[in-house]
Short mmCIF file of C-alpha atoms in Angstrom, two decimals:
data_model
loop_
_atom_site.label_atom_id
_atom_site.label_comp_id
_atom_site.label_asym_id
_atom_site.label_seq_id
_atom_site.Cartn_x
_atom_site.Cartn_y
_atom_site.Cartn_z
CA MET A 267 -39.68 116.61 -38.64
CA THR A 268 -43.26 118.49 -39.07
CA VAL A 269 -43.97 120.86 -36.36
CA VAL A 270 -47.06 119.87 -34.19
CA THR A 271 -49.39 122.68 -33.25
CA LEU A 272 -51.57 122.81 -30.07
CA ASP A 273 -54.56 122.88 -32.30
CA GLN A 274 -53.53 119.36 -33.85
CA VAL A 275 -53.12 117.97 -30.42
CA GLU A 276 -56.43 119.18 -29.25
CA ARG A 277 -58.19 117.70 -32.31
CA GLN A 278 -56.46 114.49 -31.57
CA ARG A 279 -57.59 114.44 -27.93
CA ALA A 280 -61.32 115.06 -29.06
CA ARG A 281 -61.11 112.60 -31.81
CA GLY A 282 -59.42 109.86 -29.76
CA PHE A 283 -57.12 107.10 -31.06
CA ARG A 284 -59.09 103.85 -30.78
CA PHE A 285 -56.87 102.05 -33.38
CA LEU A 286 -53.79 103.18 -31.47
CA ARG A 287 -52.63 105.61 -34.17
CA PHE A 288 -52.23 109.39 -34.12
CA SER A 289 -52.37 111.69 -37.08
CA PRO A 290 -49.21 111.49 -39.13
CA GLU A 291 -47.53 114.57 -37.55
CA ILE A 292 -48.10 113.47 -33.97
CA GLU A 293 -47.54 109.87 -34.76
CA ALA A 294 -43.93 110.77 -35.81
CA TYR A 295 -43.28 112.49 -32.53
CA PHE A 296 -44.78 109.48 -30.68
CA ARG A 297 -42.44 107.21 -32.60
CA LYS A 298 -39.42 109.30 -31.68
CA ASP A 299 -40.35 109.36 -28.05
CA TYR A 300 -41.11 105.77 -27.99
CA ALA A 301 -37.85 104.77 -29.61
CA ALA A 302 -35.78 106.97 -27.17
CA GLU A 303 -37.52 105.43 -24.12
CA ARG A 304 -37.15 101.88 -25.28
CA VAL A 305 -33.53 102.32 -26.34
CA ARG A 306 -32.86 103.83 -22.83
CA LEU A 307 -34.21 100.74 -21.17
CA ALA A 308 -32.71 98.31 -23.72
CA VAL A 309 -29.49 97.59 -21.97
CA ILE A 310 -31.12 97.00 -18.61
CA TRP A 311 -33.87 94.64 -20.01
CA GLY A 312 -31.32 93.01 -22.29
CA ILE A 313 -29.17 92.17 -19.40
CA ILE A 314 -31.93 91.03 -17.07
CA GLY A 315 -33.70 89.05 -19.63
CA THR A 316 -30.47 87.35 -20.89
CA LEU A 317 -29.51 86.47 -17.39
CA ILE A 318 -32.89 84.93 -16.46
CA TYR A 319 -32.79 83.03 -19.81
CA ASP A 320 -29.26 81.76 -19.22
CA LEU A 321 -29.90 80.77 -15.56
CA VAL A 322 -32.25 78.10 -16.89
CA TYR A 323 -29.03 76.31 -17.56
CA PHE A 324 -29.55 74.50 -14.06
CA GLY A 325 -32.96 73.41 -15.09
CA ASP A 326 -31.66 72.07 -18.28
CA ARG A 327 -29.03 70.09 -16.46
CA THR A 328 -31.47 68.32 -14.23
CA MET A 329 -34.63 67.92 -16.56
CA MET A 330 -32.94 67.66 -19.86
CA ALA A 331 -29.69 65.86 -19.25
CA ASP A 332 -29.87 63.84 -22.43
CA VAL A 333 -29.74 67.11 -24.67
CA PHE A 334 -28.05 69.28 -22.22
CA SER A 335 -24.99 70.06 -24.40
CA GLY A 336 -27.38 71.20 -27.21
CA LEU A 337 -29.27 73.51 -24.83
CA VAL A 338 -25.98 75.03 -23.65
CA THR A 339 -25.06 75.82 -27.27
CA VAL A 340 -28.27 77.50 -28.13
CA ARG A 341 -28.46 79.49 -24.95
CA PHE A 342 -24.86 80.81 -24.57
CA PHE A 343 -23.62 80.87 -28.09
CA ILE A 344 -26.71 81.56 -30.15
CA PHE A 345 -29.36 83.40 -28.04
CA THR A 346 -27.04 85.51 -25.88
CA PRO A 347 -24.96 86.86 -28.86
CA PHE A 348 -28.11 87.65 -30.71
CA VAL A 349 -29.46 89.75 -27.85
CA ILE A 350 -26.20 91.60 -27.49
CA ALA A 351 -26.23 92.28 -31.24
CA CYS A 352 -29.82 93.56 -30.98
CA ILE A 353 -28.94 95.96 -28.22
CA LEU A 354 -26.03 97.35 -30.04
CA ALA A 355 -28.33 97.79 -33.26
CA VAL A 356 -31.02 99.72 -31.49
CA ARG A 357 -28.43 101.99 -29.75
CA ARG A 358 -26.84 102.59 -33.06
CA TRP A 359 -30.12 103.12 -34.96
CA PRO A 360 -32.82 104.28 -32.48
CA ASP A 361 -35.81 103.56 -34.61
CA ALA A 362 -39.37 102.41 -33.49
CA ALA A 363 -39.78 99.86 -36.37
CA LEU A 364 -36.32 98.42 -35.77
CA TYR A 365 -36.96 97.99 -32.10
CA ASP A 366 -40.32 96.40 -32.65
CA GLY A 367 -38.74 93.87 -35.15
CA LEU A 368 -35.92 92.96 -32.97
CA SER A 369 -38.20 92.49 -30.02
CA VAL A 370 -40.32 89.96 -31.98
CA ALA A 371 -37.24 88.11 -33.23
CA ILE A 372 -35.76 87.93 -29.63
CA ALA A 373 -39.05 86.59 -28.35
CA VAL A 374 -39.55 83.96 -31.18
CA LEU A 375 -35.97 82.86 -30.99
CA GLY A 376 -36.19 82.56 -27.17
CA VAL A 377 -39.15 80.35 -27.38
CA THR A 378 -38.01 78.22 -30.48
CA LEU A 379 -34.38 77.40 -29.45
CA PRO A 380 -34.86 75.29 -26.40
CA MET A 381 -37.88 73.62 -27.71
CA ALA A 382 -36.16 72.79 -31.06
CA VAL A 383 -33.33 70.99 -28.95
CA ALA A 384 -36.00 69.28 -26.94
CA ILE A 385 -37.48 67.70 -29.76
CA GLY A 386 -34.66 64.86 -29.63
CA SER A 387 -35.09 64.54 -25.92
CA GLU A 388 -36.52 61.47 -24.10
CA SER A 389 -36.88 63.24 -20.75
CA PRO A 390 -40.09 62.45 -18.67
CA TYR A 391 -39.93 66.10 -17.62
CA LEU A 392 -40.93 67.69 -21.04
CA PHE A 393 -44.27 68.82 -19.84
CA VAL A 394 -42.84 70.76 -16.95
CA TYR A 395 -39.91 71.92 -19.13
CA GLN A 396 -42.26 73.44 -21.90
CA ASN A 397 -44.20 75.45 -19.37
CA GLY A 398 -41.00 77.60 -19.00
CA ASN A 399 -41.90 79.25 -22.27
CA SER A 400 -44.74 81.12 -20.58
CA ALA A 401 -42.06 83.36 -19.01
CA ALA A 402 -40.89 84.24 -22.42
CA PHE A 403 -44.39 85.25 -23.35
CA LEU A 404 -44.63 87.43 -20.15
CA PHE A 405 -41.29 89.08 -20.80
CA PHE A 406 -41.98 89.93 -24.34
CA VAL A 407 -45.10 91.71 -23.60
CA ILE A 408 -44.41 93.29 -20.12
CA ALA A 409 -40.61 94.05 -20.30
CA LEU A 410 -39.88 94.46 -23.92
CA ARG A 411 -43.34 96.08 -24.68
CA PRO A 412 -43.13 96.64 -28.39
CA ARG A 413 -46.10 98.42 -30.02
CA PHE A 414 -49.40 96.62 -30.20
CA PRO A 415 -49.21 95.40 -33.81
CA ALA A 416 -45.78 93.88 -33.15
CA ILE A 417 -47.01 92.18 -29.97
CA LEU A 418 -49.91 90.50 -31.91
CA VAL A 419 -47.40 89.26 -34.63
CA GLY A 420 -44.91 88.08 -31.83
CA LEU A 421 -47.54 86.24 -29.86
CA VAL A 422 -48.85 84.52 -33.00
CA LEU A 423 -45.49 83.49 -34.20
CA MET A 424 -44.42 82.42 -30.55
CA CYS A 425 -47.50 80.26 -30.36
CA ALA A 426 -46.90 78.72 -33.86
CA SER A 427 -43.33 77.96 -32.84
CA HIS A 428 -44.23 76.48 -29.38
CA PHE A 429 -47.13 74.47 -30.76
CA THR A 430 -45.05 73.09 -33.54
CA THR A 431 -42.07 72.11 -31.52
CA THR A 432 -44.16 70.68 -28.70
CA SER A 433 -46.03 68.44 -31.22
CA LEU A 434 -42.74 67.29 -32.85
CA THR A 435 -41.32 65.99 -29.43
CA GLY A 436 -44.05 63.35 -29.71
CA ALA A 437 -44.19 63.21 -25.83
CA PHE A 438 -47.84 64.33 -25.43
CA ASP A 439 -51.12 62.61 -26.06
CA ALA A 440 -53.88 64.43 -27.68
CA VAL A 441 -55.54 65.55 -24.50
CA THR A 442 -52.27 66.90 -23.06
CA TYR A 443 -51.43 68.71 -26.25
CA SER A 444 -54.77 70.43 -26.42
CA GLY A 445 -54.29 71.58 -22.91
CA ILE A 446 -51.00 72.98 -23.78
CA VAL A 447 -52.51 74.79 -26.83
CA THR A 448 -55.40 76.02 -24.77
CA PHE A 449 -53.14 77.45 -21.96
CA TYR A 450 -50.90 79.47 -24.43
CA VAL A 451 -53.74 80.71 -26.51
CA THR A 452 -55.50 81.91 -23.40
CA LEU A 453 -52.35 83.58 -22.15
CA SER A 454 -51.83 85.25 -25.35
CA ILE A 455 -55.31 86.65 -25.45
CA PHE A 456 -54.89 88.10 -21.90
CA LEU A 457 -51.63 89.51 -22.73
CA ALA A 458 -52.77 91.10 -26.09
CA VAL A 459 -55.71 92.70 -24.36
CA SER A 460 -53.51 94.06 -21.57
CA ALA A 461 -51.01 95.36 -24.20
CA TYR A 462 -53.81 97.24 -25.97
CA PHE A 463 -54.91 99.10 -22.97
CA LEU A 464 -51.41 99.70 -21.73
CA GLU A 465 -50.39 101.25 -25.06
CA GLN A 466 -53.59 103.26 -25.12
CA LYS A 467 -52.66 104.63 -21.51
CA ASP A 468 -49.07 105.41 -22.89
CA ARG A 469 -50.41 107.23 -25.84
CA GLN A 470 -52.74 109.26 -23.65
CA ASN A 471 -49.97 110.22 -21.30
CA PHE A 472 -47.69 111.19 -24.33
CA LEU A 473 -50.65 113.33 -25.75
CA ASN A 474 -51.07 115.02 -22.44
CA GLN A 475 -47.36 115.71 -22.06
CA LEU A 476 -47.23 117.01 -25.52
CA ARG A 477 -50.28 119.36 -24.82
CA GLY A 478 -48.54 120.58 -21.71
CA SER A 479 -45.21 121.24 -23.31
CA LEU A 480 -46.92 123.19 -26.35
CA LEU A 481 -49.12 125.22 -23.82
CA TYR A 482 -45.86 126.17 -21.91
CA GLN A 483 -44.25 127.16 -25.19
CA GLN A 484 -47.19 129.39 -26.06
CA LEU A 485 -47.33 130.96 -22.68
CA GLU A 486 -43.55 131.66 -23.09
CA HIS A 487 -44.15 133.05 -26.51
CA ASN A 488 -47.09 135.20 -25.49
CA ALA A 489 -45.03 136.45 -22.41
CA ASP A 490 -42.36 137.68 -24.92
CA LEU A 491 -44.92 139.62 -27.01
CA ASP A 492 -46.31 143.08 -26.52
CA GLU A 493 -50.05 142.71 -26.65
CA LEU A 494 -50.72 145.99 -28.48
CA SER A 495 -48.20 146.00 -31.20
CA GLY A 496 -47.52 142.33 -31.56
CA LEU A 497 -43.84 142.96 -31.42
CA LEU A 498 -41.39 141.68 -28.93
CA ASN A 499 -41.61 143.30 -25.52
CA ARG A 500 -38.93 144.77 -23.37
CA ARG A 501 -39.06 141.67 -21.15
CA SER A 502 -37.71 139.51 -23.99
CA LEU A 503 -34.80 141.86 -24.60
CA SER A 504 -32.38 140.06 -22.16
CA ARG A 505 -33.09 136.85 -23.86
CA VAL A 506 -32.47 138.07 -27.28
CA ARG A 507 -29.33 139.88 -26.16
CA ASP A 508 -28.03 136.78 -24.67
CA ALA A 509 -28.66 134.86 -28.01
CA VAL A 510 -27.18 137.82 -30.12
CA TRP A 511 -24.04 138.41 -27.97
CA ASN A 512 -23.37 134.74 -27.59
CA GLY A 513 -23.45 134.30 -31.33
CA ALA A 514 -20.26 136.47 -31.45
CA PRO A 515 -21.02 138.58 -34.37
CA THR A 516 -18.63 141.25 -35.61
CA SER A 517 -21.14 144.14 -34.97
CA VAL A 518 -24.53 144.77 -33.62
CA ALA A 519 -26.69 147.65 -34.76
CA ALA A 520 -29.50 149.33 -32.89
CA ILE A 521 -32.15 151.44 -34.50
CA LEU A 522 -34.24 153.33 -31.99
CA LEU A 523 -37.10 155.21 -33.27
CA ASP A 524 -39.87 157.39 -31.87
CA ILE A 525 -43.24 158.36 -33.47
CA ASP A 526 -43.05 162.34 -34.01
CA HIS A 527 -45.43 164.44 -32.01
CA PHE A 528 -47.22 161.41 -30.73
CA LYS A 529 -48.68 162.99 -27.71
CA ARG A 530 -50.22 165.63 -29.89
CA PHE A 531 -51.72 162.81 -32.00
CA ASN A 532 -53.24 161.34 -28.99
CA ASP A 533 -54.65 164.66 -27.82
CA VAL A 534 -56.25 165.27 -31.34
CA HIS A 535 -57.11 161.89 -32.41
CA GLY A 536 -57.72 160.07 -29.17
CA HIS A 537 -56.08 157.12 -27.54
CA ILE A 538 -58.05 154.53 -29.57
CA GLU A 539 -56.69 156.09 -32.75
CA GLY A 540 -53.28 156.24 -31.09
CA ASP A 541 -53.26 152.56 -30.39
CA ALA A 542 -54.30 151.86 -34.05
CA CYS A 543 -51.38 154.13 -35.07
CA ILE A 544 -48.80 152.23 -32.96
CA ARG A 545 -50.15 148.97 -34.26
CA ALA A 546 -49.97 150.00 -37.98
CA ILE A 547 -46.34 151.46 -37.53
CA SER A 548 -45.25 148.34 -35.65
CA GLN A 549 -46.36 146.00 -38.36
CA CYS A 550 -44.80 148.31 -40.94
CA ILE A 551 -41.58 148.10 -39.24
CA HIS A 552 -41.74 144.35 -38.67
CA GLY A 553 -42.34 143.92 -42.53
CA THR A 554 -39.74 146.42 -43.53
CA ALA A 555 -36.86 145.46 -41.15
CA ASP A 556 -34.07 143.29 -42.50
CA LYS A 557 -34.52 139.52 -42.30
CA GLY A 558 -33.11 138.15 -38.97
CA ALA A 559 -33.69 141.62 -37.12
CA HIS A 560 -35.32 141.52 -33.75
CA VAL A 561 -38.09 144.25 -33.34
CA PHE A 562 -39.27 145.35 -29.83
CA ARG A 563 -41.70 147.88 -28.60
CA PHE A 564 -39.20 149.68 -26.43
CA GLY A 565 -41.46 152.17 -24.71
CA GLY A 566 -44.77 153.83 -25.27
CA GLU A 567 -44.20 154.90 -28.80
CA GLU A 568 -40.58 153.85 -29.16
CA ILE A 569 -39.49 150.83 -31.09
CA LEU A 570 -36.15 149.27 -31.28
CA VAL A 571 -34.72 147.19 -34.05
CA LEU A 572 -31.64 144.97 -33.24
CA SER A 573 -29.51 143.44 -36.08
CA ALA A 574 -26.42 141.51 -35.96
CA GLY A 575 -23.40 141.54 -38.37
CA GLN A 576 -24.38 144.87 -40.05
CA SER A 577 -22.09 147.84 -41.09
CA SER A 578 -22.98 151.39 -40.28
CA LEU A 579 -24.04 151.76 -44.00
CA GLN A 580 -26.33 148.73 -43.80
CA ALA A 581 -27.95 149.92 -40.53
CA LEU A 582 -28.54 153.47 -41.94
CA ALA A 583 -30.12 151.91 -45.03
CA GLN A 584 -32.35 149.79 -43.06
CA ALA A 585 -33.41 152.88 -40.97
CA GLU A 586 -34.01 154.91 -43.96
CA ARG A 587 -36.15 152.20 -45.53
CA ILE A 588 -38.25 152.06 -42.43
CA ARG A 589 -38.59 155.83 -42.26
CA LYS A 590 -39.82 155.99 -45.86
CA ALA A 591 -42.20 153.05 -45.35
CA ILE A 592 -43.91 154.69 -42.35
CA GLU A 593 -44.16 158.00 -44.26
CA ALA A 594 -45.67 156.14 -47.14
CA LEU A 595 -48.52 154.83 -44.85
CA ALA A 596 -49.77 158.43 -44.91
CA ILE A 597 -51.54 158.14 -41.53
CA PRO A 598 -53.24 161.49 -41.11
CA HIS A 599 -51.90 163.70 -38.28
CA LYS A 600 -54.43 166.49 -37.75
CA GLY A 601 -52.43 167.96 -34.94
CA LEU A 602 -49.79 169.02 -37.48
CA ASP A 603 -51.85 171.08 -39.90
CA ASP A 604 -53.19 167.93 -41.65
CA SER A 605 -49.65 166.39 -42.13
CA CYS A 606 -48.90 162.60 -41.81
CA VAL A 607 -47.35 160.56 -39.13
CA THR A 608 -43.56 160.28 -39.34
CA VAL A 609 -40.83 158.93 -37.18
CA SER A 610 -37.35 159.91 -36.02
CA LEU A 611 -34.75 157.33 -35.85
CA GLY A 612 -31.22 157.03 -34.16
CA VAL A 613 -28.74 154.40 -35.30
CA ALA A 614 -25.84 153.12 -33.30
CA LEU A 615 -23.32 150.38 -33.88
CA VAL A 616 -20.95 148.51 -31.59
CA SER A 617 -18.62 145.51 -31.30
CA PRO A 618 -20.34 143.06 -28.98
CA ALA A 619 -16.93 141.69 -27.89
CA GLU A 620 -16.21 145.23 -26.40
CA VAL A 621 -19.49 147.03 -25.66
CA ALA A 622 -22.57 145.79 -23.84
CA LEU A 623 -26.12 146.23 -24.97
CA GLU A 624 -26.82 149.00 -22.39
CA ARG A 625 -24.11 151.18 -24.02
CA LEU A 626 -25.54 150.45 -27.53
CA LEU A 627 -28.92 151.63 -26.42
CA GLN A 628 -27.67 154.81 -24.90
CA ASP A 629 -25.79 155.66 -28.12
CA ALA A 630 -28.91 154.94 -30.15
CA ASP A 631 -30.96 156.99 -27.77
CA ALA A 632 -28.47 160.00 -28.19
CA ALA A 633 -28.74 159.49 -31.90
CA LEU A 634 -32.54 159.56 -31.79
CA TYR A 635 -32.43 162.93 -29.88
CA GLU A 636 -30.20 164.31 -32.50
CA ALA A 637 -32.60 163.28 -35.19
CA LYS A 638 -35.52 165.16 -33.16
CA ARG A 639 -33.33 168.22 -32.91
CA SER A 640 -32.55 167.93 -36.63
CA GLY A 641 -36.24 168.59 -37.39
CA ARG A 642 -37.70 164.98 -37.07
CA ASN A 643 -38.81 162.64 -39.84
CA THR A 644 -35.00 161.84 -40.31
CA VAL A 645 -32.35 159.40 -39.50
CA ALA A 646 -29.22 160.28 -37.31
CA LEU A 647 -26.06 158.26 -36.54
CA ALA A 648 -24.60 158.01 -33.23
CA SER A 649 -21.60 160.22 -32.46
CA GLY A 650 -18.11 158.65 -33.10
CA LEU A 651 -19.46 156.82 -36.30
CA VAL A 652 -18.85 158.25 -39.84
CA ALA A 653 -22.08 158.51 -41.65
CA PRO A 654 -22.03 158.03 -45.41
CA ILE A 655 -23.75 160.50 -47.93
CA ARG A 656 -27.59 160.01 -47.37
CA ASP A 657 -27.97 159.39 -51.30
CA ASP A 658 -25.63 156.26 -50.95
CA TRP A 659 -27.89 154.57 -48.06
CA ALA A 660 -30.33 152.87 -50.57
CA ALA A 661 -27.33 151.12 -52.24
CA ALA A 662 -26.29 149.39 -49.08
#
């Protein structure tokens, strides 16, 4: 499904949805939410609606005694099994269009079946009996609540069915019949107008909830980012650690790097240039690190790269690529006889099943200090790991 952005939601709120239709991306989300909600209530309304429908059995027996057996058949052996099949279908295939279609089918069938049997009745209570279909109209719009286009189609078909079967009974003169038509047309208009505003409110609520959810996600995302560098911040490290460790990789590599002589850089160039230097190096690391690596601003000028499933050779190769990429930026460092900014990097590797993140970071920090003692602008491997020959790193 296409990802919906906060900007898209804001534009939709400003534009409105007079025709009860969102942009394609938001409409797809609405359809999914709508289908889930209707399916959740399908069993409840199916049981309640069928129970009410079948309880009219007692009215059939008193008012329509001459066609009572036919009414029993259509209520208990046609309509009830059909509703059960519809409930099973929407639970098996939770789709908005399917729900709308089956809702219309249930409503039209519910109106048609008893009146079709009543065509053959001579009961003097036909006028009272046909009024019972008004409950079906109300149940369709208020309880089943398909989307507005489906409601319009359903009301038209229900009216057409009811007017046809009522006429075929031959029990009503022209004045009475016109009164029946007027009543159901008026009822349908009121129900359609109510359905329009109800769906409009539902859509507005959905849009507000979607906006709230996206705002919360944005806040969470921003809370995980370091404002200066754009990298992940130290606060997000515990969340990433849980995700990496729970993924049960065979190994996790940490590359901890520090900008060489950064205090002197700040003293000579000033803190504004220092911030620009950190931003440039951060983006360089983010673009150079292996795909799937997590890059954090770990401290003032310290940056951490976590990678899962790497060998020591692969981790060293990644660290060396980062070192060369930063050196290639050629950021001037006037505090070092017009040299360029470089970094020192420490690499450590552990099995997450045996060692916690804290120990991994300690090992990487120790390797970083070893790189600094070795003259800086170099990569050092934590003690206890066998480092391959430096020329072989690029082949990893």
